[in-house]
Coordinates of C-alpha atoms and ligand atoms in Angstrom, one line a residue:
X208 CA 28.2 73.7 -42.0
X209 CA 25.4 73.2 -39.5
X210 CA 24.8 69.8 -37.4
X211 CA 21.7 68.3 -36.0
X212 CA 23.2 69.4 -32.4
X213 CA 22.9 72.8 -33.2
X214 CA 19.6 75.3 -33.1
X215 CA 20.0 78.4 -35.1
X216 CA 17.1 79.8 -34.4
X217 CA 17.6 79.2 -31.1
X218 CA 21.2 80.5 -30.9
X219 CA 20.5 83.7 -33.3
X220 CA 18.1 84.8 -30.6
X221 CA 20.1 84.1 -27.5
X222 CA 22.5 85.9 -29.5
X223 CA 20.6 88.4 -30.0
X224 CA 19.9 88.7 -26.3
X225 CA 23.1 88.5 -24.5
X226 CA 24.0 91.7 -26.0
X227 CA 21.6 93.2 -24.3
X228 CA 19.5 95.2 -27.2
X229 CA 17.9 98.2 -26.9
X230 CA 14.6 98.1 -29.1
X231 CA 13.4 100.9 -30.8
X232 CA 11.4 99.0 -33.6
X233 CA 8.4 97.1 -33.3
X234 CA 6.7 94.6 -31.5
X235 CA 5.7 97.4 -29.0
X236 CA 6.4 95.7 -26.2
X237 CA 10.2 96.4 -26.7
X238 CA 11.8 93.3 -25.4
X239 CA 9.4 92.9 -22.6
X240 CA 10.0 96.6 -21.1
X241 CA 6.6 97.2 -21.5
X242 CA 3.5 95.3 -21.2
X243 CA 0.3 95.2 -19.7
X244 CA 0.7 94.4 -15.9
X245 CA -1.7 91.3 -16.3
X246 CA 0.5 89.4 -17.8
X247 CA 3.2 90.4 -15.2
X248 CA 3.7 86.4 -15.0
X249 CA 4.2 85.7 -18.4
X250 CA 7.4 88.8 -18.3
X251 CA 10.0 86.1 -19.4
X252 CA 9.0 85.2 -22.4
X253 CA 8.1 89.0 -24.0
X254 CA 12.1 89.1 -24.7
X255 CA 12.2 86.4 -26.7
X256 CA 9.5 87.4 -29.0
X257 CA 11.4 89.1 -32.0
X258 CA 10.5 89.9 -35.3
X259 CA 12.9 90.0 -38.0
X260 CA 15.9 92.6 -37.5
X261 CA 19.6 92.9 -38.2
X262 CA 21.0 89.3 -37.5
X263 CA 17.5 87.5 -37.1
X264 CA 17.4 86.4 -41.2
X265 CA 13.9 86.5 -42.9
X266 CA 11.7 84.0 -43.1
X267 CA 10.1 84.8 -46.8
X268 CA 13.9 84.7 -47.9
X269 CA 15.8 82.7 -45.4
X270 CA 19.5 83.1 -45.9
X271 CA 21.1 82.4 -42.5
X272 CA 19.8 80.9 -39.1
X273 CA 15.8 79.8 -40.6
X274 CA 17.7 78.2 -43.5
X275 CA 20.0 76.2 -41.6
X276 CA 17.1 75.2 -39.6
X277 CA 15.0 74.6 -42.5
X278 CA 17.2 72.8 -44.1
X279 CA 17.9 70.8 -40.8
X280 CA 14.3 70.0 -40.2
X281 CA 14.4 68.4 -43.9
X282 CA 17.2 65.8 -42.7
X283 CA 15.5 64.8 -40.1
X284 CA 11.4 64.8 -41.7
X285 CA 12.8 62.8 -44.6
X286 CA 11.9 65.9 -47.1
X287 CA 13.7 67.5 -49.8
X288 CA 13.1 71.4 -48.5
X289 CA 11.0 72.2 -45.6
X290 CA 9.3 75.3 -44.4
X291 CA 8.6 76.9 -41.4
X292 CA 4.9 77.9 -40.6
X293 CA 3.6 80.5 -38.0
X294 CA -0.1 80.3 -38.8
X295 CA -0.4 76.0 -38.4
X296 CA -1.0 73.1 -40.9
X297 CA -3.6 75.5 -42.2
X298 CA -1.3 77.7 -44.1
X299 CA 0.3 75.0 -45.2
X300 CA -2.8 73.5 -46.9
X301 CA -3.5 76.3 -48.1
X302 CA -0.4 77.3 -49.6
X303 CA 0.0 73.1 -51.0
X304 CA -3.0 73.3 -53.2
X305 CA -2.8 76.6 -55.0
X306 CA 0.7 76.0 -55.6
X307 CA -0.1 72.1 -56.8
X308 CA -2.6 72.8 -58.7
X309 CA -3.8 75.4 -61.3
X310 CA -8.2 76.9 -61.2
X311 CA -10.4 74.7 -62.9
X312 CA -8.2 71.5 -62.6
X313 CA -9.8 68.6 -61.4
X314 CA -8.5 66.9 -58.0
X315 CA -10.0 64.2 -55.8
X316 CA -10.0 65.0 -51.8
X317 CA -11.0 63.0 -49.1
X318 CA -14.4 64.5 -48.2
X319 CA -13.5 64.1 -44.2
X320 CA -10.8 66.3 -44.6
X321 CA -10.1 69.9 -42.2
X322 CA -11.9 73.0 -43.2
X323 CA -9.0 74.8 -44.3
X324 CA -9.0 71.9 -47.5
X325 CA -11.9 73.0 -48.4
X326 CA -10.9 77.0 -47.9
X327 CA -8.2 75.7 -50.0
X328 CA -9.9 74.5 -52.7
X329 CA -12.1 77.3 -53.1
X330 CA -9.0 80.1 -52.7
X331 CA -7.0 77.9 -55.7
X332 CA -10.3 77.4 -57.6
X333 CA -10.0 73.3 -58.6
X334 CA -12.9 71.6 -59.6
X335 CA -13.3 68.8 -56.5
X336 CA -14.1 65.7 -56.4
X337 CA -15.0 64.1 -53.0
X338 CA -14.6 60.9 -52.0
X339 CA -16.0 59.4 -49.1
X340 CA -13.1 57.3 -47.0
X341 CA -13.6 54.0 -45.9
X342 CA -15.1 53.6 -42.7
X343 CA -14.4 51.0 -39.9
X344 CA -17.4 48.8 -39.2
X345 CA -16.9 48.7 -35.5
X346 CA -16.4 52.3 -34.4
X347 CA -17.7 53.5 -37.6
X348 CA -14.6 56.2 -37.8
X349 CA -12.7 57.0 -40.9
X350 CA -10.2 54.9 -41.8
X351 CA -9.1 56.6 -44.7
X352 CA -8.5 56.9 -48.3
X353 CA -8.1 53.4 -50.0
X354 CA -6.3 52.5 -53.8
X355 CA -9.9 51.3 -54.3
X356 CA -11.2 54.5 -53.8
X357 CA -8.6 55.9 -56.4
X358 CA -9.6 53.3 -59.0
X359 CA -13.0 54.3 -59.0
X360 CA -12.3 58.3 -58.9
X361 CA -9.9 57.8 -62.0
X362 CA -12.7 55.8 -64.1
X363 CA -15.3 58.1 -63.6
X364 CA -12.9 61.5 -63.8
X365 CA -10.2 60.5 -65.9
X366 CA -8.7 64.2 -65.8
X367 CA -8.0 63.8 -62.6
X368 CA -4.6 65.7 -61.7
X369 CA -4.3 64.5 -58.3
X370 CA -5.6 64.1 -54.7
X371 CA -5.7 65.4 -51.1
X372 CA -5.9 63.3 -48.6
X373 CA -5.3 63.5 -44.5
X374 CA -3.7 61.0 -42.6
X375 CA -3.7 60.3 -39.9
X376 CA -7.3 61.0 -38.8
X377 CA -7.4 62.7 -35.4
X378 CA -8.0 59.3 -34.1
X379 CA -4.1 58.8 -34.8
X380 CA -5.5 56.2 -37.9
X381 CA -3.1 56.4 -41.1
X382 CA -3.5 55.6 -44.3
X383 CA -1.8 53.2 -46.7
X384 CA -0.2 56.1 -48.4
X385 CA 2.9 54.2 -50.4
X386 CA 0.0 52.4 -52.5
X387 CA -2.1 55.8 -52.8
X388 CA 1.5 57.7 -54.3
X389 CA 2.5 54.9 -56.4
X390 CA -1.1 54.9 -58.1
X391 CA -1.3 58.4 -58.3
X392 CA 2.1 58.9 -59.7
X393 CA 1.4 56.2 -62.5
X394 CA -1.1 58.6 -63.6
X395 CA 0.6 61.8 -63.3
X396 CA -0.4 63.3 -60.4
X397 CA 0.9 64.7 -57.1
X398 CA -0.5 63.3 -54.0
X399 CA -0.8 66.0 -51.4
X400 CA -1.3 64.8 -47.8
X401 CA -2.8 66.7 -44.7
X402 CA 0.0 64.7 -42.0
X403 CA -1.4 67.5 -39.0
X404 CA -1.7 65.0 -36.7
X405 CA 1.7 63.0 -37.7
X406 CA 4.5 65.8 -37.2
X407 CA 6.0 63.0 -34.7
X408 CA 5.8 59.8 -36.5
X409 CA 9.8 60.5 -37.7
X410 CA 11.1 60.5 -34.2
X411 CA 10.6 56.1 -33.5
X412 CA 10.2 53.4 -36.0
X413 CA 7.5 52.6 -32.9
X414 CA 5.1 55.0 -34.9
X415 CA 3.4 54.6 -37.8
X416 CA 5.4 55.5 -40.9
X417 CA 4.8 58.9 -41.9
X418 CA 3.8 60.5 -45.6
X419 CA 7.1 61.4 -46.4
X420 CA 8.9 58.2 -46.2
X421 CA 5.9 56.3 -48.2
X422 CA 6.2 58.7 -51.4
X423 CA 3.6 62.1 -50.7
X424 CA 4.6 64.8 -52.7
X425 CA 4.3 67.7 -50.0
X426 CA 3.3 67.3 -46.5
X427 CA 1.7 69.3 -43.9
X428 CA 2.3 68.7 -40.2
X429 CA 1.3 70.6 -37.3
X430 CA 4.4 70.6 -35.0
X431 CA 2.4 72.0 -32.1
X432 CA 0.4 69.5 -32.3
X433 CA 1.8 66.7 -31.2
X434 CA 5.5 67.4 -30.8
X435 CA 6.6 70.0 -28.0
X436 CA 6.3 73.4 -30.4
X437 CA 4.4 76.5 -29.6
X438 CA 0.5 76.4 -30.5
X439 CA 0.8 77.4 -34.5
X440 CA 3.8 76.3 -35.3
X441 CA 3.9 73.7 -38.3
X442 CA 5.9 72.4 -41.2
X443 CA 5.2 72.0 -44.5
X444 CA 7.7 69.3 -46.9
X445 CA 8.4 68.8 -50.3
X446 CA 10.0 65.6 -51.7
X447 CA 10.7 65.6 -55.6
X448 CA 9.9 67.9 -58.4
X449 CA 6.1 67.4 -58.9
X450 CA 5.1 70.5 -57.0
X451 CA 6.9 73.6 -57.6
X452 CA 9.0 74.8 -54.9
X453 CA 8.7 78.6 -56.5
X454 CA 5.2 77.9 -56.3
X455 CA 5.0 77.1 -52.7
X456 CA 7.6 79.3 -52.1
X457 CA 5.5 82.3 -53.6
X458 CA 2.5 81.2 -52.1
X459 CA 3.6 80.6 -48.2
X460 CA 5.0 84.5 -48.9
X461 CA 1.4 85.8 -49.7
X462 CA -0.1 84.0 -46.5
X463 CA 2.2 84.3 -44.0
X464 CA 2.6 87.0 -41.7
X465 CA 5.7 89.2 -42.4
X466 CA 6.0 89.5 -38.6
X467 CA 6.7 86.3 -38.0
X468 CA 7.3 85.5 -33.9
X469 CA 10.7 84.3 -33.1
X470 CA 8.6 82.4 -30.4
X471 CA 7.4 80.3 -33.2
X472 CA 10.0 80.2 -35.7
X473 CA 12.6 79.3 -32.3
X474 CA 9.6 76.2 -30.9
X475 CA 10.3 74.4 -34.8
X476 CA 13.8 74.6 -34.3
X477 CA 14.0 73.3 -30.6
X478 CA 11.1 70.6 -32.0
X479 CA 13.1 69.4 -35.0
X480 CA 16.1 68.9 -32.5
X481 CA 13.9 66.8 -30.0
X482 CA 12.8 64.4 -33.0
X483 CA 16.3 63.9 -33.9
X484 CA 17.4 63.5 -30.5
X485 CA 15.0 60.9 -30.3
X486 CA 15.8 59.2 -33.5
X487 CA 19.3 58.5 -32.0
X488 CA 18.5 58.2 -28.2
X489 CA 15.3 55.9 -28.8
X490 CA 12.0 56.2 -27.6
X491 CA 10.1 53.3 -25.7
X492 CA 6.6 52.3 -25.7
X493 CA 6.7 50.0 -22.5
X494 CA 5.9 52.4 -19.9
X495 CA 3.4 53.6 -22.1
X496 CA 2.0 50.0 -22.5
X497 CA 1.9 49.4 -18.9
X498 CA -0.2 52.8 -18.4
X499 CA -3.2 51.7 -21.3
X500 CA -3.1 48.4 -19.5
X501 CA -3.8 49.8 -15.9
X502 CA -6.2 52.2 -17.7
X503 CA -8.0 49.6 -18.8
X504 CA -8.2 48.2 -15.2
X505 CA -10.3 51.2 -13.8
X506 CA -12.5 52.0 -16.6
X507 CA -13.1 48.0 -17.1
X508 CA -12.7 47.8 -20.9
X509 CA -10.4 47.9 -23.6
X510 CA -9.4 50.9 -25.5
X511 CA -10.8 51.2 -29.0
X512 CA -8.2 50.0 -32.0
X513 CA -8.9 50.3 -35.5
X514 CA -9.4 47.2 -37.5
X515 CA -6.6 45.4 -37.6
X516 CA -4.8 46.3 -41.3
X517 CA -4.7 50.3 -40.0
X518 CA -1.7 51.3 -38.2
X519 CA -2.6 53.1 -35.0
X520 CA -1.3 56.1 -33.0
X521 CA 0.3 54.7 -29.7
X522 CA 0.4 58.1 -28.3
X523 CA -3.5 58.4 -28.9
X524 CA -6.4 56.5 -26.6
X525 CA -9.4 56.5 -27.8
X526 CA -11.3 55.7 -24.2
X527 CA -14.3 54.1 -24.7
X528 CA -17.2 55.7 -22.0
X529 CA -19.9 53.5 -19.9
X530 CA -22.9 52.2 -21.3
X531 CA -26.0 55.0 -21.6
X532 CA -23.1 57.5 -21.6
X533 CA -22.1 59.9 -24.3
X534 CA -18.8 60.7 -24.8
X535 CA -19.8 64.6 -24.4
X536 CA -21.3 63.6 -21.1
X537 CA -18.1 62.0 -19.9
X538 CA -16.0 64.5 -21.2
X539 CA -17.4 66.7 -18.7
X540 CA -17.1 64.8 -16.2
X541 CA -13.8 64.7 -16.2
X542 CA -13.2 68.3 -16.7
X543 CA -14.7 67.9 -12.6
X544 CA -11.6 66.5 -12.3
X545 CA -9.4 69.3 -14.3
X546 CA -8.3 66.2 -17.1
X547 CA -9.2 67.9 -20.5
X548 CA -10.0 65.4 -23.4
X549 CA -8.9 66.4 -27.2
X550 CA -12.0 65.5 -28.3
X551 CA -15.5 63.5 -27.7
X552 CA -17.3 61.6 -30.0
X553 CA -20.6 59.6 -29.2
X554 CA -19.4 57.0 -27.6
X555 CA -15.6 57.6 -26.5
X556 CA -13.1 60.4 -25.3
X557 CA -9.6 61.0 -27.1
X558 CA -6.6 62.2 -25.5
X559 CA -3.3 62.8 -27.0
X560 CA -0.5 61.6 -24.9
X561 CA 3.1 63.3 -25.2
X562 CA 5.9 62.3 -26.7
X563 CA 8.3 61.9 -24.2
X564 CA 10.9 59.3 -22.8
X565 CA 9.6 60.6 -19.8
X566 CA 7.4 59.2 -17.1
X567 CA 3.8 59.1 -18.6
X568 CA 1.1 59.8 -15.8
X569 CA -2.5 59.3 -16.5
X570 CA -3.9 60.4 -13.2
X571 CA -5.6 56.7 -13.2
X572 CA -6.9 57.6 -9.2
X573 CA -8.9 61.1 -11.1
X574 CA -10.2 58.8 -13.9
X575 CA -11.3 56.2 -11.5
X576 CA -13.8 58.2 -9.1
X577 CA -15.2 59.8 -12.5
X578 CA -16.1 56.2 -13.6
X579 CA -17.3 55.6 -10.2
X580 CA -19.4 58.7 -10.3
X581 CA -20.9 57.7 -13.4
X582 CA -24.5 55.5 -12.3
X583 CA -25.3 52.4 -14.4
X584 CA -27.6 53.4 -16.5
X585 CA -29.4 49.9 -17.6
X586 CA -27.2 49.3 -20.0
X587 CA -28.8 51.5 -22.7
X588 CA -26.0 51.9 -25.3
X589 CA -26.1 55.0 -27.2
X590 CA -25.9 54.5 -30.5
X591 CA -22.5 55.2 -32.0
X592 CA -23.3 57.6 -34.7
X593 CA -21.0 58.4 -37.7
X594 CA -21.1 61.5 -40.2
X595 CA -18.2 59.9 -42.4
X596 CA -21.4 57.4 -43.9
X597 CA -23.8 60.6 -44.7
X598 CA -21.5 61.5 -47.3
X599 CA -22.1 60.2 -51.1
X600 CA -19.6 57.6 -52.6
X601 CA -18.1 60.3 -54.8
X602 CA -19.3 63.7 -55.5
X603 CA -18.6 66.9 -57.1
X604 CA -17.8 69.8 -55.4
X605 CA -20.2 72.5 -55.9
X606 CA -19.4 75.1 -58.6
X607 CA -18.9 78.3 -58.2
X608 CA -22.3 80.7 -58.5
X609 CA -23.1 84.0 -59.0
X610 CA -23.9 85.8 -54.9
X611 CA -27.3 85.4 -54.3
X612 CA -30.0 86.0 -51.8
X613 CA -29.1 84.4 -48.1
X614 CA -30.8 83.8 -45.1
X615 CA -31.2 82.1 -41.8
X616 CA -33.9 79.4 -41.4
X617 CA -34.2 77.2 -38.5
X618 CA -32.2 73.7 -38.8
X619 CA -34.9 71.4 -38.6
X620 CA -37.0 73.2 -41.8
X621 CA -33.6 73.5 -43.9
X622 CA -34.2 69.7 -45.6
X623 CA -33.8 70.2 -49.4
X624 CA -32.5 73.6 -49.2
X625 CA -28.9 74.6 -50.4
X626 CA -26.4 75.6 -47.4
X627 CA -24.7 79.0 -47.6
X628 CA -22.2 78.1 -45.5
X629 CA -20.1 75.2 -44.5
X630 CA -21.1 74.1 -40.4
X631 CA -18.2 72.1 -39.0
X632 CA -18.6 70.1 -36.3
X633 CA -15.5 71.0 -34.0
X634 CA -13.8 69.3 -33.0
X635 CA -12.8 67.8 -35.6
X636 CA -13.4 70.7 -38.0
X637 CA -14.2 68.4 -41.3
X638 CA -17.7 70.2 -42.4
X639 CA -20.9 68.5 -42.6
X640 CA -22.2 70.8 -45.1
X641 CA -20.4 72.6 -47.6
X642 CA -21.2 75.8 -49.2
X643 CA -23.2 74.7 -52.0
X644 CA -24.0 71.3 -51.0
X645 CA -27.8 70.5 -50.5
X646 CA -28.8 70.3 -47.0
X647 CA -30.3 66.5 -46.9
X648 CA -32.3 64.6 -44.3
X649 CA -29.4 62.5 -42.7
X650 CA -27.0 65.0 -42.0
X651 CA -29.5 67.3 -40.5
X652 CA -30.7 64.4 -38.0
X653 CA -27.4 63.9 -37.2
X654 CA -26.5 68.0 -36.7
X655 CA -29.3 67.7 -34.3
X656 CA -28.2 64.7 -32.5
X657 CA -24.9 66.4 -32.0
X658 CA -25.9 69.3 -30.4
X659 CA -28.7 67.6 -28.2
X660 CA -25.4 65.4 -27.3
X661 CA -23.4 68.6 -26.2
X662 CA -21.4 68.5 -29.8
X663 CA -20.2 72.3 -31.2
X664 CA -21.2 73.3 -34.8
X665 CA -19.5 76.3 -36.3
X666 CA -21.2 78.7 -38.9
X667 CA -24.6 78.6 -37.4
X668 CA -26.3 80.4 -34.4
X669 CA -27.9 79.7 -31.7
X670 CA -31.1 81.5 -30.0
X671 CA -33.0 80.8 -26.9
X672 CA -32.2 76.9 -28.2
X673 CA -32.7 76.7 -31.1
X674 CA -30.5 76.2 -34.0
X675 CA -30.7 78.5 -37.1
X676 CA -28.2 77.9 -40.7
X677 CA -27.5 79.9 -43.4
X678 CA -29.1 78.5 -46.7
X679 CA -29.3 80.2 -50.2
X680 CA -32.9 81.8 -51.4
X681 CA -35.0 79.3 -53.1
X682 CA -34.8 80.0 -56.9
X683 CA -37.5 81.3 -58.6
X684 CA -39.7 79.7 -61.0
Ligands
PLP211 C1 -6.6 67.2 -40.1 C2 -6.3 68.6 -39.8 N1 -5.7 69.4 -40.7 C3 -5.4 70.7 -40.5 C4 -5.7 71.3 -39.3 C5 -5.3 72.7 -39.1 O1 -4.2 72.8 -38.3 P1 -3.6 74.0 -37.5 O2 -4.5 74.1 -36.3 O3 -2.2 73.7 -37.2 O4 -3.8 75.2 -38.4 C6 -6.3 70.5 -38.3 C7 -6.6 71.2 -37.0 O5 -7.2 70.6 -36.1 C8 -6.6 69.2 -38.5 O6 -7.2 68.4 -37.6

């Protein structure tokens, strides 16, 4: 019987090790004998990435060291079965709605939500139906998928057989989820719920209550993200029997690798046993208070909250930038000063703090000669500017249609048209257009505005500056 203490992973491979293998299967670099001599720095860590061998188990049918794991990452998540991911929250969403949910069902999904949702939905082939969140006055973010938004999906699409939503936002901003499951449920349907940005929130009742505990049917969390895993590493949960585990089973078998990295597979191991150690040890948010406060000193305001009946993310500061300034612009700046932001939007700069009982340093004296650097700029404030609020109310997905002509037309002649292909702003990676959708006045002001601003926009291309998009041919007749 395995304990929390333990690591399996973790112990199978320094197992593994301390009888000093010699490797004459694949990956090529045989335990870090050979490997380019560029990356003579990085020699330490080659050994440690195995594949699965004698004694390593399998990940597509875990029997020994991932299932213990697994099935220790469960206690501590709050889930019923958890599984391991090597290709991030991605997989997971991918492999959550074609195992929910069955082609031409109908399900609602938050409209803001990641691109691979919407690969999701297209690779399970449900009928959506998008609903815009609600968006906070102030800032004019997301805040989310509301039960009022639920009410009005399931009058107008009765057949409704569930809905996707994410939360938190990126902006650390979650959702009232235990009033979005118990609605759902009442009418039969599994509520699926993008947590990428929440992996963490099990570790302190000092962070928002995560999916799991409120009632989500499966749950997707990027454990690199925001706990100390490798980049790729993620989770995905089940709780009850609304979603087939055979289903998901089968399905995280098609997309994953069958190479998974021990590198991986190990970092979700070590990361499950930092939550728990934190669940029992105690985490506090003091220090970390006292650091937002002396933030606040140098740059002179406050740090942006969501209104007040949305539970925020301590560990993310959304850091409001000067008057006249962009957040783009300020983001720069501080890369002068080697301090990389998550994100930018228009009028702020997000960074993700770590979880740690640890000493938190914001380098306050780096932060303070970029604001000083920064001239007043006669208080001009640039408009904050939203693309949650281009969306319609509630819309259907686009339908399926026969291929068809394609081509590339410049951005500012593409009103009216019908886009080819999704363009994601990222970050955050939630698409402004969708294949299919039509290519409206609004959202192409605002693609423009982004990129004049310094914003990136995936699925486009860019010559001599200007901007070009994929759009169907115009239909005869
Ligand atoms: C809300 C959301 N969901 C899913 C993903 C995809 O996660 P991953 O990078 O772990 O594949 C992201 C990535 O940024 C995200 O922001």
């Amino acid at each position: 019987m395995v304990c929390q203490q333990d690591q399996p992973i973790v112990r199978m491979v320094q197992q593994h090790m301390a009888g000093r293998p010699v490797s004459f299967h694949v990956p090529g670099h045989k335990n870090g004998t050979v490997f380019p001599a560029s990356l003579k720095e990085w020699k330490n860590i080659f050994p440690y990435d195995l594949t699965e061998i004698t004694g390593l188990d399998d990940l597509h049918q875990p029997e020994e060291g991932i299932a213990e794991a697994e099935h220790l990452a469960a206690e501590v998540f709050g889930a019923e079965r958890t599984w391991f991911l090597i290709n991030g929250s991605t997989t997971g969403n991918l492999a959550m709605v074609m195992a929910a949910f069955s082609p031409g069902d109908q399900v609602l999904v938050q409209r803001d939500a990641h691109k691979s949702v919407m690969n999701a939905l297209k690779l399970a082939g449900v009928r959506a139906v998008f609903a815009r969140p609600e968006i906070d006055e102030y800032t004019q973010l997301s805040i989310g998928i509301s039960r009022e938004i639920l009410a009005d999906a399931w009058a107008r699409y009765p057949s409704l057989k569930g809905a996707v939503i994410t939360s938190p936002s990126y902006e650390g901003w979650s959702s009232d989820i235990s009033s979005l499951a118990e609605f759902v449920h009442e009418r039969d349907g599994v509520l699926l719920v993008d947590e990428a940005h929440g992996a963490h929130f099990a570790a302190s009742p000092l962070l928002p209550k995560g999916a799991l505990a409120q009632g989500a049917d499966v749950v997707v969390q990027s454990a690199h993200k925001m706990l100390p895993a490798l980049t790729m590493s993620a989770y995905l949960h089940v709780s009850g029997s609304r979603v087939s585990r055979e289903r998901l089973s089968y399905y995280l078998g098609m997309l994953q690798s069958s190479s998974p990295s021990y590198l991986l597979l190990a970092s979700l191991d070590a990361a499950r046993h930092y939550v728990h150690t934190m669940q029992h040890e105690g985490w506090s948010a003091e220090q970390l208070s006292a650091q937002k406060q002396q933030l606040e000193a140098v740059i002179g305001s406050r740090l942006i909250q969501p209104p007040e009946h949305v539970a925020p993310d301590p560990l993310k500061l959304m850091v409001p930038v000067p008057e006249g300034y962009t957040g783009w612009e300020v983001q720069e700046a501080l890369e002068q000063e080697h301090i990389y932001s998550e994100l930018a939007g228009s009028s702020y700069v997000l960074w993700t703090l770590p979880l740690t009982s640890e000493h938190i340093n914001i380098p306050l004296k780096a932060v303070e000669r970029v604001w000083e650097g920064l001239e007043p700029r006669n208080g001009n404030r640039v408009p904050s500017f939203s693309m949650f609020e281009l969306f319609p109310r509630l819309s259907e997905g686009a339908r399926e249609e026969e291929p068809g002509g394609e081509e590339w037309i410049l951005l500012e002649s593409a009103e009216g048209r019908t886009a080819a292909a999704p363009l994601v702003p990222y970050p955050p990676g939630v698409p402004l257009w969708l294949e299919g959708e039509c290519m409206d006045a609004g959202r192409i002001s605002y693609a423009r505005d982004l990129l004049q601003n310094g914003g990136r926009l995936q699925g486009g291309r860019k010559e001599d500056n200007r901007f070009f998009v994929k759009v169907k041919h115009r239909e005869k007749g």
